[in-house]
Short mmCIF file of C-alpha atoms in Angstrom, two decimals:
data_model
loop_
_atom_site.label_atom_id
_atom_site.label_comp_id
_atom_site.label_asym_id
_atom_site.label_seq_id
_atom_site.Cartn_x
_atom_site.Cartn_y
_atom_site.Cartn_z
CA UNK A 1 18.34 -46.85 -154.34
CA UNK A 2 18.81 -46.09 -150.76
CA UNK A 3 16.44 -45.56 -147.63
CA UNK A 4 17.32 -44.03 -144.75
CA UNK A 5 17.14 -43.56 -140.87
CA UNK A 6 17.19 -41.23 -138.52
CA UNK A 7 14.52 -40.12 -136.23
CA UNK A 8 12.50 -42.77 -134.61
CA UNK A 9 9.14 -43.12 -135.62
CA UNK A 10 8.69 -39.46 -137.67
CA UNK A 11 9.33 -39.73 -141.28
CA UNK A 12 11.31 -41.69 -144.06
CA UNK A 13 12.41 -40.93 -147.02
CA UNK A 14 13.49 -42.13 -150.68
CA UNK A 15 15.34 -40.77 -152.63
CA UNK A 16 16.33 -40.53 -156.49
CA UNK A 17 19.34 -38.42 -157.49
CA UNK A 18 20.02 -37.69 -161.18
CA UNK A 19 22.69 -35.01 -160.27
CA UNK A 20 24.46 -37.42 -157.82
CA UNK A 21 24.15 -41.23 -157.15
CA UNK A 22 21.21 -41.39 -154.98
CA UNK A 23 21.95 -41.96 -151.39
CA UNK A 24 19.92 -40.65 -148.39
CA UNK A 25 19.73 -40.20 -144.50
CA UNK A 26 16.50 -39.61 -143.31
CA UNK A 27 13.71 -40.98 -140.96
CA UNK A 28 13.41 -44.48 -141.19
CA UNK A 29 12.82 -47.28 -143.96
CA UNK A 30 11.44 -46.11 -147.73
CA UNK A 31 11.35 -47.05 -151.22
CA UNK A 32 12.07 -45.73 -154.20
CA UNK A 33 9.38 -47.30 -156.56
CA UNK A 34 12.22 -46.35 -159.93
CA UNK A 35 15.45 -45.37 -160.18
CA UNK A 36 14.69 -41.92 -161.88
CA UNK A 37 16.66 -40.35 -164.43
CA UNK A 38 16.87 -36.80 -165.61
CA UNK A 39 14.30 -35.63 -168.00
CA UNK A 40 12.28 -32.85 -169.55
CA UNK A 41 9.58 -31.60 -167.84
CA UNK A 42 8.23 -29.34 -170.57
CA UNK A 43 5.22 -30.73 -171.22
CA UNK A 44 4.47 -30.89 -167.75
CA UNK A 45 1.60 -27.82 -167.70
CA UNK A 46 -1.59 -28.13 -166.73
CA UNK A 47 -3.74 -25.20 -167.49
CA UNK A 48 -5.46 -24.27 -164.29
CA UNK A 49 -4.72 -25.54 -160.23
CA UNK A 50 -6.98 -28.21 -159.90
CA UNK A 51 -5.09 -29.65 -156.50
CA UNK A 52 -7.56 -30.28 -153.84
CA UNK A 53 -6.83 -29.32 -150.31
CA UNK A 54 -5.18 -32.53 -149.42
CA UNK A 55 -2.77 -31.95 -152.54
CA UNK A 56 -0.76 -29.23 -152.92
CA UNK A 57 1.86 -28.04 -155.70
CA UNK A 58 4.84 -25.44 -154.73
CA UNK A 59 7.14 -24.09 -156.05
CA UNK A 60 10.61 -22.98 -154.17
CA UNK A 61 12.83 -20.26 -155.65
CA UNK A 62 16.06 -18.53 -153.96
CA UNK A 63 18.41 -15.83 -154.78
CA UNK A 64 15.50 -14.88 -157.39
CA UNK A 65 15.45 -10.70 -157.20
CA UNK A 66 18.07 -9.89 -160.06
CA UNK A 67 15.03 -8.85 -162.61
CA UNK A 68 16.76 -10.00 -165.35
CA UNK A 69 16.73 -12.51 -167.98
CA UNK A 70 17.50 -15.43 -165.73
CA UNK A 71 14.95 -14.38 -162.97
CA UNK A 72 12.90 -14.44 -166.53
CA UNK A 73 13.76 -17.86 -167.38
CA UNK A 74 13.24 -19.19 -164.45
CA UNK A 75 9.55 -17.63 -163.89
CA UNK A 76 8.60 -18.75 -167.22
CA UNK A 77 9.72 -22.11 -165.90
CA UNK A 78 7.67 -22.31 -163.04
CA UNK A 79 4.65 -20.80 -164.66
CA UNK A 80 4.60 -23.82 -166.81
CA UNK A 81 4.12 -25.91 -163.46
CA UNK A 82 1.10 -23.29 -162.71
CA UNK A 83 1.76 -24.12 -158.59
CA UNK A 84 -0.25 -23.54 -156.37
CA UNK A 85 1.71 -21.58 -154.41
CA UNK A 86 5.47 -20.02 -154.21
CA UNK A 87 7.91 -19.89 -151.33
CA UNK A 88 10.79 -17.57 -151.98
CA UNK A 89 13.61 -18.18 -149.57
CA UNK A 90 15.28 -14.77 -149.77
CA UNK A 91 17.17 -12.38 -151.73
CA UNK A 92 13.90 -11.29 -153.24
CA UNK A 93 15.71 -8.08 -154.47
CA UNK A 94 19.36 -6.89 -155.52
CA UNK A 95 20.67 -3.85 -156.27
CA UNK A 96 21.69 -4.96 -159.48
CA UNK A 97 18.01 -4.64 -160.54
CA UNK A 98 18.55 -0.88 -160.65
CA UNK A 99 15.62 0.45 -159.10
CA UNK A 100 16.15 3.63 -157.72
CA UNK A 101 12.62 3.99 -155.90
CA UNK A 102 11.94 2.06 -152.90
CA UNK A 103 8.71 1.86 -153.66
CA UNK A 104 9.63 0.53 -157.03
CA UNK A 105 12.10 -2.19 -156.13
CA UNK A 106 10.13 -5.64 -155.88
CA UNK A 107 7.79 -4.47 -158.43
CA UNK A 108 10.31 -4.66 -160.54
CA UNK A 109 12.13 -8.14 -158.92
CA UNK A 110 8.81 -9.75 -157.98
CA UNK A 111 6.17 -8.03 -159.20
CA UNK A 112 6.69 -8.33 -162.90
CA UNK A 113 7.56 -11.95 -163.16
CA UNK A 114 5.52 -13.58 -160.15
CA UNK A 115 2.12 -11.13 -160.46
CA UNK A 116 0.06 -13.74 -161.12
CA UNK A 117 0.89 -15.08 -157.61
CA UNK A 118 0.07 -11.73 -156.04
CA UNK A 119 -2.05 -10.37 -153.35
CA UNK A 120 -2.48 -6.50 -151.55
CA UNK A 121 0.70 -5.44 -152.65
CA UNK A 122 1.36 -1.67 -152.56
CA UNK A 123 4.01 -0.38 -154.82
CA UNK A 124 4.02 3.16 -157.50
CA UNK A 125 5.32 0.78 -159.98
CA UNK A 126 3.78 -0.05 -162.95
CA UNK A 127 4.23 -4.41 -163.47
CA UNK A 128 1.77 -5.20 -161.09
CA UNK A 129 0.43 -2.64 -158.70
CA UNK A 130 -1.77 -4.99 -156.73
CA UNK A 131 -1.49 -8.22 -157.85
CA UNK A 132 -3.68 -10.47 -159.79
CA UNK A 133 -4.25 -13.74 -157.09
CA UNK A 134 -7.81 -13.85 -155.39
CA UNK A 135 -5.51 -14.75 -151.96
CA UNK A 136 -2.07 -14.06 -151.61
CA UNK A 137 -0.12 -17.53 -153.49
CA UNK A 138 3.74 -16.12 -152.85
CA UNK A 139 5.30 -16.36 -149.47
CA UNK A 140 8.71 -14.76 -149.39
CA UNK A 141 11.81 -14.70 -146.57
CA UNK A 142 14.09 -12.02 -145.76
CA UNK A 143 17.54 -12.29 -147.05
CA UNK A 144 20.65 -10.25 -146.85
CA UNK A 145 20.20 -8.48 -149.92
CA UNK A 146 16.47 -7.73 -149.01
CA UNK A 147 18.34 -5.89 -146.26
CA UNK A 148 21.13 -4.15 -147.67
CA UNK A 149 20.28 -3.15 -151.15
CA UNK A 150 16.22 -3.26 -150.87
CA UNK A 151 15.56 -2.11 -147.16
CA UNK A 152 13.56 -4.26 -144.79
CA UNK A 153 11.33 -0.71 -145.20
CA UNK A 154 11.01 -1.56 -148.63
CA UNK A 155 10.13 -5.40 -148.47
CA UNK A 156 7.67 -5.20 -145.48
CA UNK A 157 5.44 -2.26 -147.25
CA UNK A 158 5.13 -3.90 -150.42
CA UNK A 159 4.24 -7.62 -149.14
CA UNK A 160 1.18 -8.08 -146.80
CA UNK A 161 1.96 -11.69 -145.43
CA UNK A 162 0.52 -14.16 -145.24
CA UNK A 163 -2.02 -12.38 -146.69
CA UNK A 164 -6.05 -11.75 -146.30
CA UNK A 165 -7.99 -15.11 -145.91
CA UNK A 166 -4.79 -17.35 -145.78
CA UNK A 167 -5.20 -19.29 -142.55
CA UNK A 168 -2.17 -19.41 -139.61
CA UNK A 169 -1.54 -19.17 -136.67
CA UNK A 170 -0.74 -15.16 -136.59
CA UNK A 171 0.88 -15.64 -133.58
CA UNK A 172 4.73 -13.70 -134.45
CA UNK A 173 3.35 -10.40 -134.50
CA UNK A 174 5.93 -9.70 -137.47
CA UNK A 175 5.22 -10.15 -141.35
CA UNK A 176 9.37 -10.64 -140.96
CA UNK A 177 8.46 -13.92 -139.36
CA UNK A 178 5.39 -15.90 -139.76
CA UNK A 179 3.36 -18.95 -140.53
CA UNK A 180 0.80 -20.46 -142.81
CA UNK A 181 -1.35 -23.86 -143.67
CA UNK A 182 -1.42 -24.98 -147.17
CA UNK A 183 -3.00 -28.74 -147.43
CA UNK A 184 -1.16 -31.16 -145.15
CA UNK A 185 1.44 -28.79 -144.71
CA UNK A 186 1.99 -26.36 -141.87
CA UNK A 187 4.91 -23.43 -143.32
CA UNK A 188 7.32 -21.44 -140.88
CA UNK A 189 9.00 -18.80 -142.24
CA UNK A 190 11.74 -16.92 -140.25
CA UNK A 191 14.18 -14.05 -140.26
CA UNK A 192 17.71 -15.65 -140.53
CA UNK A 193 19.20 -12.62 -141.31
CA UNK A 194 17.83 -10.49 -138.09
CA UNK A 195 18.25 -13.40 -136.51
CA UNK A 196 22.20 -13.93 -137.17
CA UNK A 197 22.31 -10.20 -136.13
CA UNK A 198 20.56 -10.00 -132.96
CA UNK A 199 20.75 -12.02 -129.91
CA UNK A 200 17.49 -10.66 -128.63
CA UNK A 201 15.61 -11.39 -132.08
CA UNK A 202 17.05 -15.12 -132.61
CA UNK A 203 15.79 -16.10 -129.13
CA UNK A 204 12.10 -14.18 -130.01
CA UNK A 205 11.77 -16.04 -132.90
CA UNK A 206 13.67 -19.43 -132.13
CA UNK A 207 11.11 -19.45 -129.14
CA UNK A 208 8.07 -18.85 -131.70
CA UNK A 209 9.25 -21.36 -134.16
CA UNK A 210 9.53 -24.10 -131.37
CA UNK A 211 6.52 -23.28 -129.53
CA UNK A 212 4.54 -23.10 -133.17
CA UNK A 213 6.07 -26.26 -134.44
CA UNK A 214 5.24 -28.48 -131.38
CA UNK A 215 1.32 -26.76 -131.59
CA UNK A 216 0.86 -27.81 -135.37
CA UNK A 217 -1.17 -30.68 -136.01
CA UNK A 218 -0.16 -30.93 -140.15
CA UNK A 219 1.05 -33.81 -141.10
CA UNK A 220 4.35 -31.84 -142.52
CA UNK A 221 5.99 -29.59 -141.23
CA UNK A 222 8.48 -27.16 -143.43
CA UNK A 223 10.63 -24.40 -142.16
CA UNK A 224 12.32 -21.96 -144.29
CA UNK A 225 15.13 -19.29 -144.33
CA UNK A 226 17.40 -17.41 -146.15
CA UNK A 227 20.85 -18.78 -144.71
CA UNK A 228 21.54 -22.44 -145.25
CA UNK A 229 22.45 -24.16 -141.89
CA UNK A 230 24.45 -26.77 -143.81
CA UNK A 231 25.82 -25.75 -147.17
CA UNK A 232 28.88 -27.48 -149.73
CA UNK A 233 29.55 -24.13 -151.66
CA UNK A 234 32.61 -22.53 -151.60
CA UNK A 235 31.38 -19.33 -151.44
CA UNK A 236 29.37 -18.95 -147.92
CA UNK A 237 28.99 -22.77 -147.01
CA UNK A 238 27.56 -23.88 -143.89
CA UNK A 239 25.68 -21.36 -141.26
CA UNK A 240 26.36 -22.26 -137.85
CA UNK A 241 24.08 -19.78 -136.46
CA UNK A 242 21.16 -21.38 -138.04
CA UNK A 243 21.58 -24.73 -137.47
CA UNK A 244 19.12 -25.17 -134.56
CA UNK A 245 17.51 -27.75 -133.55
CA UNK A 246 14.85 -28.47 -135.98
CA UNK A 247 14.22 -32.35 -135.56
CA UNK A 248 13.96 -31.86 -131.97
CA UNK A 249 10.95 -29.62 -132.25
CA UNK A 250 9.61 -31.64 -134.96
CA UNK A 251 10.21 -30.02 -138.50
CA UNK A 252 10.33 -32.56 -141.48
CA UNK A 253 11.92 -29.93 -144.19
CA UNK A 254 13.88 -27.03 -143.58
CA UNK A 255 14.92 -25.28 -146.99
CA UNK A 256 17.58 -21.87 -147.69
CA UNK A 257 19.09 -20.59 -150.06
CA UNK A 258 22.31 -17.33 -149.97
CA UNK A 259 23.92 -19.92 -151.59
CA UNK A 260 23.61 -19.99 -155.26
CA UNK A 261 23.10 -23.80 -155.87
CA UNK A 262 20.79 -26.59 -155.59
CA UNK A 263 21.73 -29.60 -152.61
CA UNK A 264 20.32 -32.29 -150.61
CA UNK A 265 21.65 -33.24 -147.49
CA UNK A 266 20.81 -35.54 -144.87
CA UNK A 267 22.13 -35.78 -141.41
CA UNK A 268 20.52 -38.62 -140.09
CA UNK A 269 18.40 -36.78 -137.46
CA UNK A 270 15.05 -37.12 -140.10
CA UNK A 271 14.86 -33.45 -141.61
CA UNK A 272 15.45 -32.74 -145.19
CA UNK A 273 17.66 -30.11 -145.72
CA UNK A 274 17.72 -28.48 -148.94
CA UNK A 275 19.17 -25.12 -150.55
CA UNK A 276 17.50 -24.15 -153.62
CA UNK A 277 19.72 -20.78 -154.80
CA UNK A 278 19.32 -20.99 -158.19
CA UNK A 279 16.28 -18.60 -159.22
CA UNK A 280 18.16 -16.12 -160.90
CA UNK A 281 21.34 -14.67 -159.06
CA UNK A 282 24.70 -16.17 -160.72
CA UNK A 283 25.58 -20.35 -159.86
CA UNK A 284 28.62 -20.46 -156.82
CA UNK A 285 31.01 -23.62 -157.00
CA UNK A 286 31.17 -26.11 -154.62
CA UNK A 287 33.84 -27.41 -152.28
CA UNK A 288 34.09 -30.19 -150.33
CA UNK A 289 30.24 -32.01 -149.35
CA UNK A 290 29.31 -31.13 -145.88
CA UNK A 291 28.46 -34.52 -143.99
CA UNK A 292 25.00 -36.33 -145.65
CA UNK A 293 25.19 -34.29 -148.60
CA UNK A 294 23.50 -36.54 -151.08
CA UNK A 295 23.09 -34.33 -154.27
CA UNK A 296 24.72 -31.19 -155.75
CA UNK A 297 23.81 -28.79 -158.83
CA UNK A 298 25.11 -25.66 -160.04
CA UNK A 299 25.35 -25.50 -164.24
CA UNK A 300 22.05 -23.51 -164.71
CA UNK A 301 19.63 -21.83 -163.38
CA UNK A 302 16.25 -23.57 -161.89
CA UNK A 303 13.71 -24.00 -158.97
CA UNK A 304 12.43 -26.63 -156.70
CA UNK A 305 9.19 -28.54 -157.33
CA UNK A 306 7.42 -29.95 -154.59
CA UNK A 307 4.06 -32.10 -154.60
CA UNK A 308 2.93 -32.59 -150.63
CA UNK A 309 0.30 -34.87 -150.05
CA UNK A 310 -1.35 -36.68 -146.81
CA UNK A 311 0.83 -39.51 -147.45
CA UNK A 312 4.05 -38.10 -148.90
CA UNK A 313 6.38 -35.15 -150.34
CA UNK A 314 7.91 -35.73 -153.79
CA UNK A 315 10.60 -33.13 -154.74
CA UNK A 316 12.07 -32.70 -158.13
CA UNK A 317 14.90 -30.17 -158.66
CA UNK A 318 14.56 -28.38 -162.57
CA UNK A 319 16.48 -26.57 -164.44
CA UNK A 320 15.51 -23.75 -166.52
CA UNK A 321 16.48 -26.16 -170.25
CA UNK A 322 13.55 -29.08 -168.11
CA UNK A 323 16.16 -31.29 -167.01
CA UNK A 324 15.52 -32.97 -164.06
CA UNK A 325 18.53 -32.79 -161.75
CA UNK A 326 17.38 -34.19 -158.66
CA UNK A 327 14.20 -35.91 -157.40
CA UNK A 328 13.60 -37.33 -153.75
CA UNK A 329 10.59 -38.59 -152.21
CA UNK A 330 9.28 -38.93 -148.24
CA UNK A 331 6.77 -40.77 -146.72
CA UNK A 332 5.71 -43.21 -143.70
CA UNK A 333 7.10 -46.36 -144.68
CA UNK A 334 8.17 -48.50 -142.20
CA UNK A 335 11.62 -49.22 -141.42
CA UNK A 336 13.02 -52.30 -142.60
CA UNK A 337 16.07 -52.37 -139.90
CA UNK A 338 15.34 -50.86 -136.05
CA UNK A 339 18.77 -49.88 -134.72
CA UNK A 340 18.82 -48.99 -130.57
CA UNK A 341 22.40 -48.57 -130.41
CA UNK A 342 25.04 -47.08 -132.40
CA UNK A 343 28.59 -46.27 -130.31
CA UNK A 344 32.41 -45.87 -131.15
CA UNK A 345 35.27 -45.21 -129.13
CA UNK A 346 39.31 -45.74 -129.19
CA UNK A 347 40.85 -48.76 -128.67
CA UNK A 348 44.98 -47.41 -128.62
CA UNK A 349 45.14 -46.78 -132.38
CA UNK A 350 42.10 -48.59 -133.32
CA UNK A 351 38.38 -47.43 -133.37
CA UNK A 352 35.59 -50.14 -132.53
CA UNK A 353 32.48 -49.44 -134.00
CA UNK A 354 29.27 -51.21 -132.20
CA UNK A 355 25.89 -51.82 -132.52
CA UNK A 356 22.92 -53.50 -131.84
CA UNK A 357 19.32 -53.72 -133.87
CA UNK A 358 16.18 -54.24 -132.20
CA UNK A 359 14.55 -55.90 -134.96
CA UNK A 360 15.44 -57.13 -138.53
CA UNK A 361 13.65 -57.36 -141.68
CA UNK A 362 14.68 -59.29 -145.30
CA UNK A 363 18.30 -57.70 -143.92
CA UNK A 364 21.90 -58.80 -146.17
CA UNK A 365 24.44 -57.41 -144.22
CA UNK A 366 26.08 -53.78 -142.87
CA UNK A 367 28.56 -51.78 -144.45
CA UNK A 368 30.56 -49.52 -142.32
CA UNK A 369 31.35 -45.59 -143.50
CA UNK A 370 34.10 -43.82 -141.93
CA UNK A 371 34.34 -39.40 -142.41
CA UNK A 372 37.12 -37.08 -141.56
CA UNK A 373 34.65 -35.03 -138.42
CA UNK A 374 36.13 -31.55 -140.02
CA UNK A 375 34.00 -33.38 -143.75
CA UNK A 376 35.79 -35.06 -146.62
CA UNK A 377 35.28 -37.32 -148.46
CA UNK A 378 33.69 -40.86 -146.89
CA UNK A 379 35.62 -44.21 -147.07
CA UNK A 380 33.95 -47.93 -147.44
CA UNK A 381 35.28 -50.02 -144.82
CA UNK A 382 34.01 -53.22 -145.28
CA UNK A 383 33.78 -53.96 -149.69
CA UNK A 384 32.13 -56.92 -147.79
CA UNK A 385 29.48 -56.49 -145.87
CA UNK A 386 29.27 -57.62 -142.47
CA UNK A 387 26.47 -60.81 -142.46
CA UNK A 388 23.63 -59.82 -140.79
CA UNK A 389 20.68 -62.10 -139.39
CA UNK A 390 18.16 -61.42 -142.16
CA UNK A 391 15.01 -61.65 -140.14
CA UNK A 392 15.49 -61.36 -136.55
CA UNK A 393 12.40 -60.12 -134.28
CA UNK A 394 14.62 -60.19 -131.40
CA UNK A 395 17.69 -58.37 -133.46
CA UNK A 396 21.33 -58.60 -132.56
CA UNK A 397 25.03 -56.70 -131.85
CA UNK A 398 27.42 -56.32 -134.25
CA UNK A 399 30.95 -54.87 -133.79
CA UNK A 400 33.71 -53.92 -136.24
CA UNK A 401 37.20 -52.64 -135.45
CA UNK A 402 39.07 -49.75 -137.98
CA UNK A 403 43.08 -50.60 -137.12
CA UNK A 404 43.41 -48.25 -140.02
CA UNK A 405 41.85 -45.09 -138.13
CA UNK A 406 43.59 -41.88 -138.50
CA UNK A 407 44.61 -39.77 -134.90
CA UNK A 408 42.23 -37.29 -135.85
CA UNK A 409 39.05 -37.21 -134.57
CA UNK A 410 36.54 -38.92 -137.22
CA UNK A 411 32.54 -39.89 -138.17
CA UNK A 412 31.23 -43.36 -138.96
CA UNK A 413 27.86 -43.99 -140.72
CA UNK A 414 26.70 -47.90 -140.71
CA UNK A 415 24.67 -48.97 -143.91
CA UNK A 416 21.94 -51.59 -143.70
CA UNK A 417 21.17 -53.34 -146.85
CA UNK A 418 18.57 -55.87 -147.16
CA UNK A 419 18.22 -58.46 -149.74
CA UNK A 420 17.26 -56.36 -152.59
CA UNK A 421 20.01 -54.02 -152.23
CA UNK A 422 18.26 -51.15 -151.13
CA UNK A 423 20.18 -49.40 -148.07
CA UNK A 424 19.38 -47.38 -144.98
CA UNK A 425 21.87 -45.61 -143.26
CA UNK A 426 22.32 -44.81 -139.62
CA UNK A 427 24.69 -42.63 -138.33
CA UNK A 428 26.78 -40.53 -137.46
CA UNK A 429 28.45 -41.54 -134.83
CA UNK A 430 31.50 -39.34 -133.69
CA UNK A 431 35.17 -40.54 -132.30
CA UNK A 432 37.49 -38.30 -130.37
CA UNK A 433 40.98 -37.36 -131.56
CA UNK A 434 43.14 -39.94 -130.46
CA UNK A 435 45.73 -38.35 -127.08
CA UNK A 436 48.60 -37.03 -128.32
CA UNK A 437 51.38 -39.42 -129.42
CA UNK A 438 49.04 -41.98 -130.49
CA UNK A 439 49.11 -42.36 -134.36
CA UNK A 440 47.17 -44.60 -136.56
CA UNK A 441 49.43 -48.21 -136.65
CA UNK A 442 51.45 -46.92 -133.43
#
């Protein structure tokens, strides 16, 4: 089980991998009450929402629109959770659908699986041609395909987002960009795909998101897109366009999809990052995990169930056979180890690594991670961990040298682990490229 840190004083997080060993880098200290395992979650399905408003159930589907018999699967799968709600982070129609009438096309991809969910939609198509929902329950993003094989024509006259009665702050001006409150949680939804596009447009809405997100009283605060700022697949990977600065202006979740997989990655800087491509669209492979990536999935389709309360947000990936692949789980705990100072820099071929703690809790010892900075995969320094001073009010500095560090310029994470064996990580911190000349042993 592992805790993690990042932001000071925001949020923490546990969490408990079945896809991948469970490691994490988030906000702080947290505990992961079991070690979870994958299992079926098929008799899971309660008959009717009976959340109340400091509760609420989602579902999260990506990469959904192929109206086939894996978009099928994978709406039967989530109808068995009966959410409360749906976010659909983009690719909410392909052309592979084969819907000839605009006015047809997420009738077909949405409509007919997801009507249920439905609110003051306007289509000539025959699944659902309003909806069924007394308020609007499914909150799409634009993705590329929404673009080129829908048109954004298509997408913005069939939704009406947020929808009648559902409350936000309506300040965007755009149903391509907008926000909503559900329970605890405040929602931002934006255009990644305009936004990649258009200078003009990113700045509009990057200014909206930051403005909105430092307004919001929830207690959570989740911000989804189509393109995945930080992705392992081999097929589009990482966005660098996208990856803004979303701890800074106080997000706790930001979630994509364009990739056709299911990951977890923390970064240390306290946001979640997740891409949840799996709703119907075909599964991409994976290459080398991006730094903090802490689980992975791609064998079958699924969708991403998430439970926010007041005091926490508990995540379970599924796929469409009710396996459990992945669960995680955030909340306030507080941290067991209070780092102020994490630095590296070159000593001729060597790298010290130093740092200090402000404060010290039931604390074993440090472990020290070293990363190629271009990702690969991460190397255990010390098999024995560096003795800390178990409980220390006061804290301490600690300093270990890597005569083994390459020339190239590299990452290194430092691990906390108190008595129990539970870790928190803290990290990165970043080393130059050594000056030419200046191998590792030289």
């Amino acid at each position: 089980m592992t805790r993690a840190i990042g932001r000071s004083g925001r949020r923490w997080a546990t969490l408990c991998g079945a896809a991948v060993a469970a490691t994490a880098l988030l906000a702080g200290f947290s505990r992961c009450v079991s070690a979870e395992t994958p299992r079926s979650m098929g008799g899971d399905r309660p008959t009717a929402p009976d959340h109340p408003a400091s509760t609420v159930t989602l579902a999260v589907i990506g990469d959904y629109g192929t109206a086939d018999a894996n978009a099928l699967a994978v709406a039967t799968l989530i109808g068995g959770w009966n959410p409360d709600f749906i976010l659909a982070v983009g690719d909410d129609y392909y052309g592979a659908a084969g819907e000839p009438d605009p006015a047809k096309r997420y009738d077909r991809s949405t409509g007919q699986y997801y009507c249920a969910f439905l609110k003051d939609v306007t289509t000539t198509g025959s699944f659902c041609p309003s909806g069924l929902a007394a308020v609007n329950r499914f909150f799409p993003a634009l993705g590329n395909h929404d673009y080129s094989d829908a048109g954004v024509g298509a997408y913005l006259g069939y939704f009406s987002l947020p929808g009648a009665g559902i409350p936000g702050s309506g300040s965007s001006g755009s149903e391509r960009y907008y926000d909503f409150l559900r329970g605890p949680a405040h929602f931002f939804v934006v255009d990644s795909d305009e936004a990649l596009r258009n200078a003009t447009d990113r700045a509009a809405q990057q200014a909206w998101l930051q403005a909105q997100l430092a307004a919001s009283s929830a207690k959570w605060k989740v911000v989804y897109f189509h393109h995945p700022p930080y992705s392992s697949s081999s097929f589009h990977g990482s966005t660098p366009g996208m990856q803004w600065p979303f701890a800074a202006w106080g997000a706790d979740l930001v979630l994509a999809g364009h990739d056709h997989t299911y990951e977890r990655i923390q970064l240390g800087d306290g946001v979640t990052y997740l891409v949840a491509g799996l709703g119907g669209a075909p599964p991409y492979g994976f290459g080398a995990p991006v730094a903090g990536s802490q689980a992975r999935y791609n064998s079958l389709r699924g969708a991403l169930r998430l439970t926010v309360t007041d005091a926490a947000v508990d995540g379970r990936f599924v796929s469409v056979d009710g396996v459990e692949q992945d669960a995680f789980h955030l909340d306030d705990t507080p941290m067991a180890v209070v780092l102020d100072r994490l630095a590296g820099r070159r000593l001729g071929a060597a790298v010290e690594v130093s740092w200090s703690t402000a404060a010290e809790m039931d604390h074993a010892g440090f472990r020290v991670i070293r990363q190629p900075a271009s990702s690969g995969p991460e190397a255990v320094l010390t098999p024995v961990l560096i003795a800390a001073r178990g409980t220390a009010v006061a804290g301490a500095r600690y300093r270990f040298v890597d005569r083994d560090a390459p020339a190239a310029a590299v990452r290194y994470w430092i691990d906390a682990i108190d008595t129990q064996g539970q870790t928190e990580r803290h990290g990165p911190v970043a080393v130059r490229a050594a000056p030419a000349g200046r191998a590792a042993g030289e």
